[in-house]
Coordinates of C-alpha atoms in Angstrom, one line a residue:
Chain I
X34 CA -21.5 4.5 -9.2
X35 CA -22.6 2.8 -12.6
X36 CA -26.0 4.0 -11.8
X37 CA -24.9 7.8 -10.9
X38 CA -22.7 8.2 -14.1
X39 CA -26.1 6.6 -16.2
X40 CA -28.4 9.6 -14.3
X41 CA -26.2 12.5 -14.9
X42 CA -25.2 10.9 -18.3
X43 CA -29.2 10.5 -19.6
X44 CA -30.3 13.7 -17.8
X45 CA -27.6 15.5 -19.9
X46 CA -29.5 14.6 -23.2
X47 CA -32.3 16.5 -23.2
X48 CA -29.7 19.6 -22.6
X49 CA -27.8 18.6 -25.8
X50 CA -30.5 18.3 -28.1
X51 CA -32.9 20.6 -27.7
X52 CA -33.5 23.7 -30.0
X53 CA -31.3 21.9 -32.2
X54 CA -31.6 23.9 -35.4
X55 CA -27.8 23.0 -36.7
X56 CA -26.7 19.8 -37.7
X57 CA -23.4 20.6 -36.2
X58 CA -24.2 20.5 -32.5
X59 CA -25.1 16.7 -32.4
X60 CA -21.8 16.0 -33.3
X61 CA -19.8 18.5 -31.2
X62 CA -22.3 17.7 -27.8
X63 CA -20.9 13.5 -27.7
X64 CA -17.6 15.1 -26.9
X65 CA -19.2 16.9 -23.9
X66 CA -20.8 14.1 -22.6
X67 CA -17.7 11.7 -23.1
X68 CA -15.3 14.8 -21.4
X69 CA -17.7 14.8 -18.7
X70 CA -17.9 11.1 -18.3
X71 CA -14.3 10.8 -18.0
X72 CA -14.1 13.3 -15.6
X73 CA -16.6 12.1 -13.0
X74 CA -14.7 8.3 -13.9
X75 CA -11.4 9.8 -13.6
X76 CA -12.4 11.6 -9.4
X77 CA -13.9 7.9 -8.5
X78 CA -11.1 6.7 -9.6
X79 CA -8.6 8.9 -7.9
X80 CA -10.7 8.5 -4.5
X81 CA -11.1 4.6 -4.7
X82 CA -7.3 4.2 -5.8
X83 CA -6.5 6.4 -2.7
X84 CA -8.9 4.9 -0.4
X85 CA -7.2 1.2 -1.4
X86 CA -3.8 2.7 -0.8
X87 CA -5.0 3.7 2.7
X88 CA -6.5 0.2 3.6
X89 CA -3.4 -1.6 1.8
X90 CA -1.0 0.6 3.8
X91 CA -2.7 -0.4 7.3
X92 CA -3.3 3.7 7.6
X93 CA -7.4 3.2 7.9
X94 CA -7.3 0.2 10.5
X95 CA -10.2 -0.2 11.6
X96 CA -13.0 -0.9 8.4
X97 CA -15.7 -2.5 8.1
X98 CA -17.1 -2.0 4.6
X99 CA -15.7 -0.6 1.8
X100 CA -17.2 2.6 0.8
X101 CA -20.3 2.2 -1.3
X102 CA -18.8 4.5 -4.0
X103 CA -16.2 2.2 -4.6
X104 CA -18.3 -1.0 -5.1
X105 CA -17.7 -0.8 -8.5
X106 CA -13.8 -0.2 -8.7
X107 CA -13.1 -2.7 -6.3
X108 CA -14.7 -5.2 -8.1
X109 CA -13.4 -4.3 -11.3
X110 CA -10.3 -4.6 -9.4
X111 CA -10.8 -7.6 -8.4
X112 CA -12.1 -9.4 -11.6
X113 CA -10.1 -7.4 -13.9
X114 CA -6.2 -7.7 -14.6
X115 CA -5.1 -5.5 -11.4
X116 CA -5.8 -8.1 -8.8
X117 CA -4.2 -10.7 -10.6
X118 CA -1.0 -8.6 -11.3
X119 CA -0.5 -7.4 -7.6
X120 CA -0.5 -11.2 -6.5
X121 CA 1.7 -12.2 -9.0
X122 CA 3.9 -9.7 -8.0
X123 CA 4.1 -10.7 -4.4
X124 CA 4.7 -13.7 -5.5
X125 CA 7.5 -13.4 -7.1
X126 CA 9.3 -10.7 -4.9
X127 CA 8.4 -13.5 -2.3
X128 CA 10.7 -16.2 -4.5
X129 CA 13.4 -14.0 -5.6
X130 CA 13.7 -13.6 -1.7
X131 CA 13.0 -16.9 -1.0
X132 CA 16.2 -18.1 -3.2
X133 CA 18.5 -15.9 -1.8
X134 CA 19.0 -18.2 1.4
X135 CA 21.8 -21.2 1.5
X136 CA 19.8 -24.0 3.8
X137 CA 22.0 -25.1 6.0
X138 CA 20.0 -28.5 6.3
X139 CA 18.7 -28.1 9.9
X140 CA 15.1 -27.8 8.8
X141 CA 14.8 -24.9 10.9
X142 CA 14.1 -22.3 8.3
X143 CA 10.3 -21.8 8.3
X144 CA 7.4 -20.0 5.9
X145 CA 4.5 -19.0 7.3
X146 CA 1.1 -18.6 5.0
X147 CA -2.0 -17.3 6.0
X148 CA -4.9 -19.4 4.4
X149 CA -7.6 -17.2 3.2
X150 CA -7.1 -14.9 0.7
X151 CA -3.4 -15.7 0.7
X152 CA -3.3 -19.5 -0.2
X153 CA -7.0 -20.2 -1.4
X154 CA -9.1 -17.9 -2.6
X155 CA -12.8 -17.2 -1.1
X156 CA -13.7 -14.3 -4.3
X157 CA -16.7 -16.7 -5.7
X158 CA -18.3 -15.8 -1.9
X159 CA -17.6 -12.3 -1.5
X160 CA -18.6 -11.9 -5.4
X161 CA -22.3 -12.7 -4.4
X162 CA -22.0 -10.5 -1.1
X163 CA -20.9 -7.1 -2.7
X164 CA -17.0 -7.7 -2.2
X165 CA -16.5 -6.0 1.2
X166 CA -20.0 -3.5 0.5
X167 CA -21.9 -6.3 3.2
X168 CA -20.5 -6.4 6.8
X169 CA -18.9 -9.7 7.3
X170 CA -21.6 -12.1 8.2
X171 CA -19.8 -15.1 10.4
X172 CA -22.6 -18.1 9.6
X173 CA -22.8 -17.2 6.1
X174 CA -19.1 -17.4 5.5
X175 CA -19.0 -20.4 7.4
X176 CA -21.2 -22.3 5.0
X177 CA -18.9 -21.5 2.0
X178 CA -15.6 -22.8 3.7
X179 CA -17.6 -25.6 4.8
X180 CA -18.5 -26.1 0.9
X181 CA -14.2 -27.0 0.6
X182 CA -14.5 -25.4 -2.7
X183 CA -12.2 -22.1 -2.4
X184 CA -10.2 -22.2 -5.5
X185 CA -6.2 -21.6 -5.3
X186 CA -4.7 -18.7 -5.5
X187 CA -2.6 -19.8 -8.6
X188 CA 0.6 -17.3 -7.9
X189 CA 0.5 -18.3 -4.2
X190 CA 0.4 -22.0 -5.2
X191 CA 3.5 -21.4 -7.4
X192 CA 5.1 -19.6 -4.1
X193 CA 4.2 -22.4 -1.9
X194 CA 5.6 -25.1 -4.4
X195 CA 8.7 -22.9 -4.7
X196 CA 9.5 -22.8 -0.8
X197 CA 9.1 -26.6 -0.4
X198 CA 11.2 -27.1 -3.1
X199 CA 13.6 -25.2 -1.3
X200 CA 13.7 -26.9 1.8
X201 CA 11.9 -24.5 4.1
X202 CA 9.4 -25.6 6.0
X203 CA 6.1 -24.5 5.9
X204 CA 3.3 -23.6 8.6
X205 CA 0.2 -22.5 8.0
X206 CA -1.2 -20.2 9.9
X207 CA -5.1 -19.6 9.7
X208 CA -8.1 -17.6 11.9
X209 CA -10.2 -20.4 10.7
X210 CA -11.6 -22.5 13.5
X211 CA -10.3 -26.3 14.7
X212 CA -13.9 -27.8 13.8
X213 CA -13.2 -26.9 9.9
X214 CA -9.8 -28.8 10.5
X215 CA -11.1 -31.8 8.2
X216 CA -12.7 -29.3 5.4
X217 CA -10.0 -27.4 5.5
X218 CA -7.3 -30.1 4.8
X219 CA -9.6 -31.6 2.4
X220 CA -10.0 -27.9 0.4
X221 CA -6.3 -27.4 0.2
X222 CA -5.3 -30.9 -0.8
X223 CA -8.1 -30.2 -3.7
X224 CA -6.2 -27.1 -4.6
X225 CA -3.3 -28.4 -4.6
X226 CA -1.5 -27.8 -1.8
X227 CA 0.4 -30.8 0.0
X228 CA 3.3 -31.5 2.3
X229 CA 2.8 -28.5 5.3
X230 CA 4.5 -29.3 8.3
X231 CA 1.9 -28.0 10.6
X232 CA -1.5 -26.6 10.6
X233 CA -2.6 -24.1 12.8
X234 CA -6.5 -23.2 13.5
X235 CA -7.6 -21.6 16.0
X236 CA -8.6 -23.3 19.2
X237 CA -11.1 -21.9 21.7
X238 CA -8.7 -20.8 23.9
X239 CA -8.1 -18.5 20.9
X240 CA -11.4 -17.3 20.7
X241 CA -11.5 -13.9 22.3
X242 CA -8.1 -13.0 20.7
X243 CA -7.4 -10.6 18.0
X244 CA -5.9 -12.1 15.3
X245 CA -2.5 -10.0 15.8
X246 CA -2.5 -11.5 19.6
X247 CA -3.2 -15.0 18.5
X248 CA -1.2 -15.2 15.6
X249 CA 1.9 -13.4 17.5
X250 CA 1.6 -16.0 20.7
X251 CA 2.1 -19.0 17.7
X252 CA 5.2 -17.5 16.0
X253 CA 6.3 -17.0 19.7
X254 CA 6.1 -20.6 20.0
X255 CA 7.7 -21.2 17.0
X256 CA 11.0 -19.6 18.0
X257 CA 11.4 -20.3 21.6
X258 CA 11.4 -24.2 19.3
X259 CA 14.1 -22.7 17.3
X260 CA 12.8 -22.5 14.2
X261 CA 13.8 -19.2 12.1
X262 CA 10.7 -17.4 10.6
X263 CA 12.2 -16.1 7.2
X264 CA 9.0 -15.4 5.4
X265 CA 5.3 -15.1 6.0
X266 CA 2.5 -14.4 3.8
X267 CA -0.4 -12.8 4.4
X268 CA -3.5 -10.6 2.9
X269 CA -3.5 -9.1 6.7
X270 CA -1.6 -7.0 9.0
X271 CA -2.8 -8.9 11.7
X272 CA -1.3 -12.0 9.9
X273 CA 2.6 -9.6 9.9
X274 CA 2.1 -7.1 12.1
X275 CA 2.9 -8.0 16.2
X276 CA 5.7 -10.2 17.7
X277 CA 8.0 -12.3 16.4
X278 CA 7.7 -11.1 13.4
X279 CA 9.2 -12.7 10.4
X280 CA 12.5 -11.4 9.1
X281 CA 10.6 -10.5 5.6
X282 CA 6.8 -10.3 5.7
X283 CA 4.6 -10.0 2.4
X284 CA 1.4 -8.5 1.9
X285 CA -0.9 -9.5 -0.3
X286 CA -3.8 -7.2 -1.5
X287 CA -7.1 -7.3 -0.3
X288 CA -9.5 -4.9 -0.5
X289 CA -12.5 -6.4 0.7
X290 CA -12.3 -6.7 4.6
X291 CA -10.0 -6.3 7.5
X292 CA -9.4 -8.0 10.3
X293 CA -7.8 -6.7 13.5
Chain M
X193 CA 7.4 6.4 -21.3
X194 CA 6.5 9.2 -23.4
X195 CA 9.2 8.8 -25.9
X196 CA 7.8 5.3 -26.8
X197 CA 4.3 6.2 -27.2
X198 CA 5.2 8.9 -29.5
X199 CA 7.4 6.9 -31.2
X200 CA 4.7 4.0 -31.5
X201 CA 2.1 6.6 -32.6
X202 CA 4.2 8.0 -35.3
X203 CA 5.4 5.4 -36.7
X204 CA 1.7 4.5 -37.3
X205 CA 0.4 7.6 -39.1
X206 CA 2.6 6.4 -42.2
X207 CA 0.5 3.0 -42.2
X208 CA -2.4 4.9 -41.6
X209 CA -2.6 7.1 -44.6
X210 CA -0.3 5.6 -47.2
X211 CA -2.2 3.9 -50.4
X212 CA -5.1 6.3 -49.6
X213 CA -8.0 6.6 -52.4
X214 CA -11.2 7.2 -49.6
X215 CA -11.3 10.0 -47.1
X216 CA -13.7 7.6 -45.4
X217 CA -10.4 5.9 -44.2
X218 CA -9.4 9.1 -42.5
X219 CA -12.2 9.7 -40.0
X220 CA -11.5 5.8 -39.1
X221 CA -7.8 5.7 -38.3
X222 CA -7.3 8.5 -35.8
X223 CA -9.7 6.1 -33.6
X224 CA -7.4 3.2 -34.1
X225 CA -4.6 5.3 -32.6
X226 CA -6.3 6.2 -30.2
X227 CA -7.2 3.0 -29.2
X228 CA -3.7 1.5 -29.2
X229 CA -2.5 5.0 -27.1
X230 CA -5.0 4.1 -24.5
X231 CA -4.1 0.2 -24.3
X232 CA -0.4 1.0 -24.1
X233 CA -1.1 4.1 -21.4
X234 CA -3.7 1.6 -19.3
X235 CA -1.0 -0.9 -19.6
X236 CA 1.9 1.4 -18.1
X237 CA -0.8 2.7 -15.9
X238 CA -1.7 -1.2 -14.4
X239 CA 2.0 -2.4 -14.4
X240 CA 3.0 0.8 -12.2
X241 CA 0.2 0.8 -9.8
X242 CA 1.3 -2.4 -9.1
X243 CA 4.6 -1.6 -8.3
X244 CA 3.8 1.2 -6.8
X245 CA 1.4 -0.8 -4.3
X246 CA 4.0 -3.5 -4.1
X247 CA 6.3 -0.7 -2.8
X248 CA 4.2 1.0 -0.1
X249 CA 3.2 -2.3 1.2
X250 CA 6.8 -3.0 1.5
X251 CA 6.7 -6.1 -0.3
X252 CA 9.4 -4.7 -2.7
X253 CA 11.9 -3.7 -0.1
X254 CA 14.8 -3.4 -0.8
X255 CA 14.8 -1.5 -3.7
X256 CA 17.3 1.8 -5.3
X257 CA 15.5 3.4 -8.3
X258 CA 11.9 2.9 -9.7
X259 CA 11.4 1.3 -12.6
X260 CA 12.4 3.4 -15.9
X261 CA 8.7 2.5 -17.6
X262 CA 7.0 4.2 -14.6
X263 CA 9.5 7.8 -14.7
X264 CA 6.7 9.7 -16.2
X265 CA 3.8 7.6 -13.7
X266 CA 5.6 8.9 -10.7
X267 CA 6.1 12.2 -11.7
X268 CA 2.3 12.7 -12.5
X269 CA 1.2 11.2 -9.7
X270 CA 3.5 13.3 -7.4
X271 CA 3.1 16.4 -9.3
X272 CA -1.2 15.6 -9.9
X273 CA -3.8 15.3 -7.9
X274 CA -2.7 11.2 -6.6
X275 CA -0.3 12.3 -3.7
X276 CA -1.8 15.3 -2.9
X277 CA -5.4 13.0 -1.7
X278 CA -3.0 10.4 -0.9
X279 CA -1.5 12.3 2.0
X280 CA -4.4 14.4 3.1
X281 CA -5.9 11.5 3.9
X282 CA -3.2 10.0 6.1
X283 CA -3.5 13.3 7.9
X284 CA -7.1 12.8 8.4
X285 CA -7.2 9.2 9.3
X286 CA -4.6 10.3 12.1
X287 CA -6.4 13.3 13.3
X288 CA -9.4 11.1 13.7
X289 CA -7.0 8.4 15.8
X290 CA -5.5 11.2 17.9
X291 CA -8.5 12.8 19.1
X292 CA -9.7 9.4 20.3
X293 CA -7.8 9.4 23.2
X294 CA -8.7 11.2 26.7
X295 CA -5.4 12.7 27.6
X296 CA -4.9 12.0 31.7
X297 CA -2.7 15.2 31.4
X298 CA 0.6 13.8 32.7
X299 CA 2.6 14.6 29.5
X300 CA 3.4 11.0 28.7
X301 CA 1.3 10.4 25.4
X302 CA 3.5 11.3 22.6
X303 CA 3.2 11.9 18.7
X304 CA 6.4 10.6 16.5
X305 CA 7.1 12.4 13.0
X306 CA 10.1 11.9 10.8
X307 CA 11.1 14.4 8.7
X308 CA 12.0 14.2 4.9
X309 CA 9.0 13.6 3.0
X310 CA 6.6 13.3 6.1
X311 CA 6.8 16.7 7.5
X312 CA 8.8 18.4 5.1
X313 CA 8.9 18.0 1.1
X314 CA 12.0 17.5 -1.0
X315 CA 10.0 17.5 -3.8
X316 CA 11.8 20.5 -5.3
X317 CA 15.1 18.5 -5.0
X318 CA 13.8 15.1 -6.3
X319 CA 12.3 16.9 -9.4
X320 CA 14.9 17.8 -10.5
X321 CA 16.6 14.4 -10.0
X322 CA 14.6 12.3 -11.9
X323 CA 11.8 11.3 -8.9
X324 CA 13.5 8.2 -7.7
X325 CA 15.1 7.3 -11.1
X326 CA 18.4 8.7 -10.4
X327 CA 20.5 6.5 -7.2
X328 CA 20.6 8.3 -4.3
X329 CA 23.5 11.0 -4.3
X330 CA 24.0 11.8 -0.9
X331 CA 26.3 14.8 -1.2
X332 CA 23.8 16.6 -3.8
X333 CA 21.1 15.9 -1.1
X334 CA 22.6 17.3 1.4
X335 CA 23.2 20.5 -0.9
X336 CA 19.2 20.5 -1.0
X337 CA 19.0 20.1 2.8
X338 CA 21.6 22.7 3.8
X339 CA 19.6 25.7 1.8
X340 CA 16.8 25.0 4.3
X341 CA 13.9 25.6 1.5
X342 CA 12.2 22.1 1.8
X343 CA 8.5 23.2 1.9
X344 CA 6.0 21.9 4.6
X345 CA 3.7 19.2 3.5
X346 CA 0.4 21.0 4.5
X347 CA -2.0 18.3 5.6
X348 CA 1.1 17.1 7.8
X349 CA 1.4 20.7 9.2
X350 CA -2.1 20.5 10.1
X351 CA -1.8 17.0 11.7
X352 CA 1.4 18.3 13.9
X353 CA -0.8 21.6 14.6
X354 CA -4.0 19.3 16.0
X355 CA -1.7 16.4 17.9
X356 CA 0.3 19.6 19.9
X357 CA -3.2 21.4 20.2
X358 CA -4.6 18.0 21.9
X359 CA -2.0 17.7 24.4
X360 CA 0.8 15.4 23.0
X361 CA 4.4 16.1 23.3
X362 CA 5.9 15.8 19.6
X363 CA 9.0 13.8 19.3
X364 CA 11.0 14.4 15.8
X365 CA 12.8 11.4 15.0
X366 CA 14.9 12.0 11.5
X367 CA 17.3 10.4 9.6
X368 CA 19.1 13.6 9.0
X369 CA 22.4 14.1 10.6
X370 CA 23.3 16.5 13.7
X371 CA 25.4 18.5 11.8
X372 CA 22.3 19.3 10.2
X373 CA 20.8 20.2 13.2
X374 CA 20.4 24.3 13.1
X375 CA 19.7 24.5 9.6
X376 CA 17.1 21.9 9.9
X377 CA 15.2 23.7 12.9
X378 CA 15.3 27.3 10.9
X379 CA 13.9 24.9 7.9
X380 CA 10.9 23.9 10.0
X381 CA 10.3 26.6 12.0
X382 CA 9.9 28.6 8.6
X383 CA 7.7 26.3 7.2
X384 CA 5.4 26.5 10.4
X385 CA 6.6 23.7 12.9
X386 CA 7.0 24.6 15.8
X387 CA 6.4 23.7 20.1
X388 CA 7.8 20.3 19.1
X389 CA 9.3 18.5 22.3
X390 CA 12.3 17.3 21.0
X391 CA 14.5 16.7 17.6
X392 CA 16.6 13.8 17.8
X393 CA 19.3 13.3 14.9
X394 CA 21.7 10.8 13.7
X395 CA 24.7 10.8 15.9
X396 CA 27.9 9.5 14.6
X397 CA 27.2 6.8 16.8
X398 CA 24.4 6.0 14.7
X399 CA 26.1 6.2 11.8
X400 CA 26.4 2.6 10.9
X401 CA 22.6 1.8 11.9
X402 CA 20.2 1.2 9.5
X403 CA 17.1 3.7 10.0
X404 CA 15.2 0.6 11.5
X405 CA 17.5 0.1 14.2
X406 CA 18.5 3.5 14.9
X407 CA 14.9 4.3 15.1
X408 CA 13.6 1.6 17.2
X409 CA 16.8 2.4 19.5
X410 CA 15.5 6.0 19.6
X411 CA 11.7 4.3 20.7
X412 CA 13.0 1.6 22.9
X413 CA 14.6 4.7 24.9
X414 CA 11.3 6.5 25.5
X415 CA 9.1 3.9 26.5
X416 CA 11.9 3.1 29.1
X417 CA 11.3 6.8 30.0
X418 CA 7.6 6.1 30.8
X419 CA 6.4 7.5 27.0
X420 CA 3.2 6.0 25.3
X421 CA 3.8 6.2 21.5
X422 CA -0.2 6.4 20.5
X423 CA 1.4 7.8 17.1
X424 CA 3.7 7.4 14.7
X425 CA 4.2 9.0 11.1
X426 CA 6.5 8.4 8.5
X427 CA 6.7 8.1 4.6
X428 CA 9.4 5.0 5.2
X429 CA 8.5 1.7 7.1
X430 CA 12.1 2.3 8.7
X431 CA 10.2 4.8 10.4
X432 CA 7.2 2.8 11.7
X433 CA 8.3 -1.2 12.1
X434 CA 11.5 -2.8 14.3
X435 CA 11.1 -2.8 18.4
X436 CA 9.3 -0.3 20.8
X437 CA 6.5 0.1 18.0
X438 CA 3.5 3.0 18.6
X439 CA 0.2 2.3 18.9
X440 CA -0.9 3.1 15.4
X441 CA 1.2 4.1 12.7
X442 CA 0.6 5.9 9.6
X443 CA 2.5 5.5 6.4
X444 CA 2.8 8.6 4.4
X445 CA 3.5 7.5 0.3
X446 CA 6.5 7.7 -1.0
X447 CA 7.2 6.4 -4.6
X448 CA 10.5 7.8 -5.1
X449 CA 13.1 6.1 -2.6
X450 CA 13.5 3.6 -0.1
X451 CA 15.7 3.3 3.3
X452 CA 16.3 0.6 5.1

């Protein structure tokens, strides 16, 4: 997009100032190009904010890629103050509704989190693989979780800390595989998460599962054992969306990929 | 929102040309306002993107007004461009879901609309009541409702026209009560709906339901009747989550209210 506004900005030039024989044009013809700049900056913006909208709302299901004219808002997005200010919005919607419940001391009252995305955060990856303008490459992601270096998501952290705190316990809930069990564990202790109750990967009888199917079948399991699922976190549908659902489920942005 | 940036910007101009001795000062100010108009409107502009995200993701739920900071960012975006692409491309993504499926012609694969703000816009009402900043006032609404004049959102109407012209029945499933029932069929059919299979209203039976249950009550009762729901639309997540869920559901926006 950068590069599209840079053609039609630098093929304007020779328009504005040519057979200039008054002094007066060159400074009336900045305001064109600045007008015109804003315009074309303005209609990617409108498109990508309604695209995100669409993917954030589950209404495109299924992507793969984001579209290529968005590359650029998306990552502004993403390493600008928007990203940071969604997440810390969930976040806190998540502990006002977190508070609001009296234990009743039968450690029975559960949070679910999803790992990536949610908990830790994998952006220093997708930053060098066009933040969701690459199809999802499975052996190349795999080699950055197996690095154990995703950083925390620092709202999410505060969340997590918050829910322990208050007594509930916490599962997490993750498509990662059982062989990146030990990396895993080690990443998130690194981050700075401690004391889960359980850790769910994804076994091979998982394998040919969706993630709504596989995820749904594990909070089955979690009530028929009585717990109550009172909140789960998630960058996914498919980490809300399905049976068993918890009672309040929240979403946090991602623009980059979807998985089904 | 308005107010306050007017206010800010005139109690600048004072500062900005008191003590004056060089006009050279007063080419350089007006960009300093300018500067801090643009910080304070990106700021507004961030913080209610945000919550408006936070809101159609139904992370904010519950929720009874907007925020007063964003009364002006809700009203542009209804009244600009925003909802308008927002919408139409609900309507696409839906038509391109729809005509995925081979009908096997044995009248079971149905379509699910609501009404208020999916099919039909109260825009003209909420307008004039502040666009979500006002609380709900359910005898002025239903002032609105009973004059019948609630426009049809277009790209809806041309979603409706393509699910009926594919072969599936159209259930309407509304909030809206059955003493509404005749003035809300001559609303419709005015506003081009029509060769829908049924319009089910809130009985007084219902009255005590929230929209989630009555809803999902309403769903549960037509899959027991043999239905596939392939599709469901609504501007409310009352609409779309809760039991007997469809297939795919599509979220219309709606930044000015929420129901349960």
């Amino acid at each position: 997009m950068r590069i599209l506004v840079n053609l039609i900005l630098f093929s304007l030039i020779p328009l504005a100032f040519s057979n200039e024989n008054s002094s007066s044009y060159l400074i009336a013809r900045p305001l064109i190009f600045e007008t015109q700049l804003k315009n074309i900056n303005d209609n990617v913006n409108l498109h990508c904010t309604s695209w995100r909208f669409a993917a954030e709302t589950n209404n495109l299901a299924p992507w793969k890629t984001i579209p290529a004219e968005c590359a650029d808002y998306v990552k502004d997005y993403l390493m600008g103050e928007g990203y940071v200010v969604d997440v810390e919005r969930v976040s806190e919607e998540a502990k006002v509704y977190a508070s609001s419940f009296e234990s009743n001391g039968d450690g029975k009252d559960i949070w679910i989190f999803d790992i990536d995305e949610t908990l830790l955060s994998n952006l220093p990856y997708y930053m060098e693989h066009g933040c969701g303008l690459e199809v999802f490459d499975h052996s190349k992601f795999d080699m950055w979780v197996e690095k154990g270096i995703a950083p925390a998501i620092a709202p999410s952290l505060k969340l997590y800390q918050k829910v322990i705190h208050l007594g509930y316990k916490v599962i997490l809930l993750t498509g990662r595989r059982e062989n990146h069990r030990v990396i895993t564990v080690e990443n998130l202790r690194n981050a700075g998460f401690h004391n889960w109750d359980k850790l769910i990967l994804r076994s091979l009888d998982d394998r040919n599962k969706t993630a709504t199917m596989y995820k749904s079948e594990k909070r089955e399991e979690m009530v028929k054992e009585g717990y109550r699922i009172r909140g789960n976190s998630g960058d996914q549908w498919s980490d809300l969306l399905g049976s068993a659902m918890s009672e309040r489920s929240f979403k946090l942005p991602n623009p980059m990929y979807y998985i089904p």
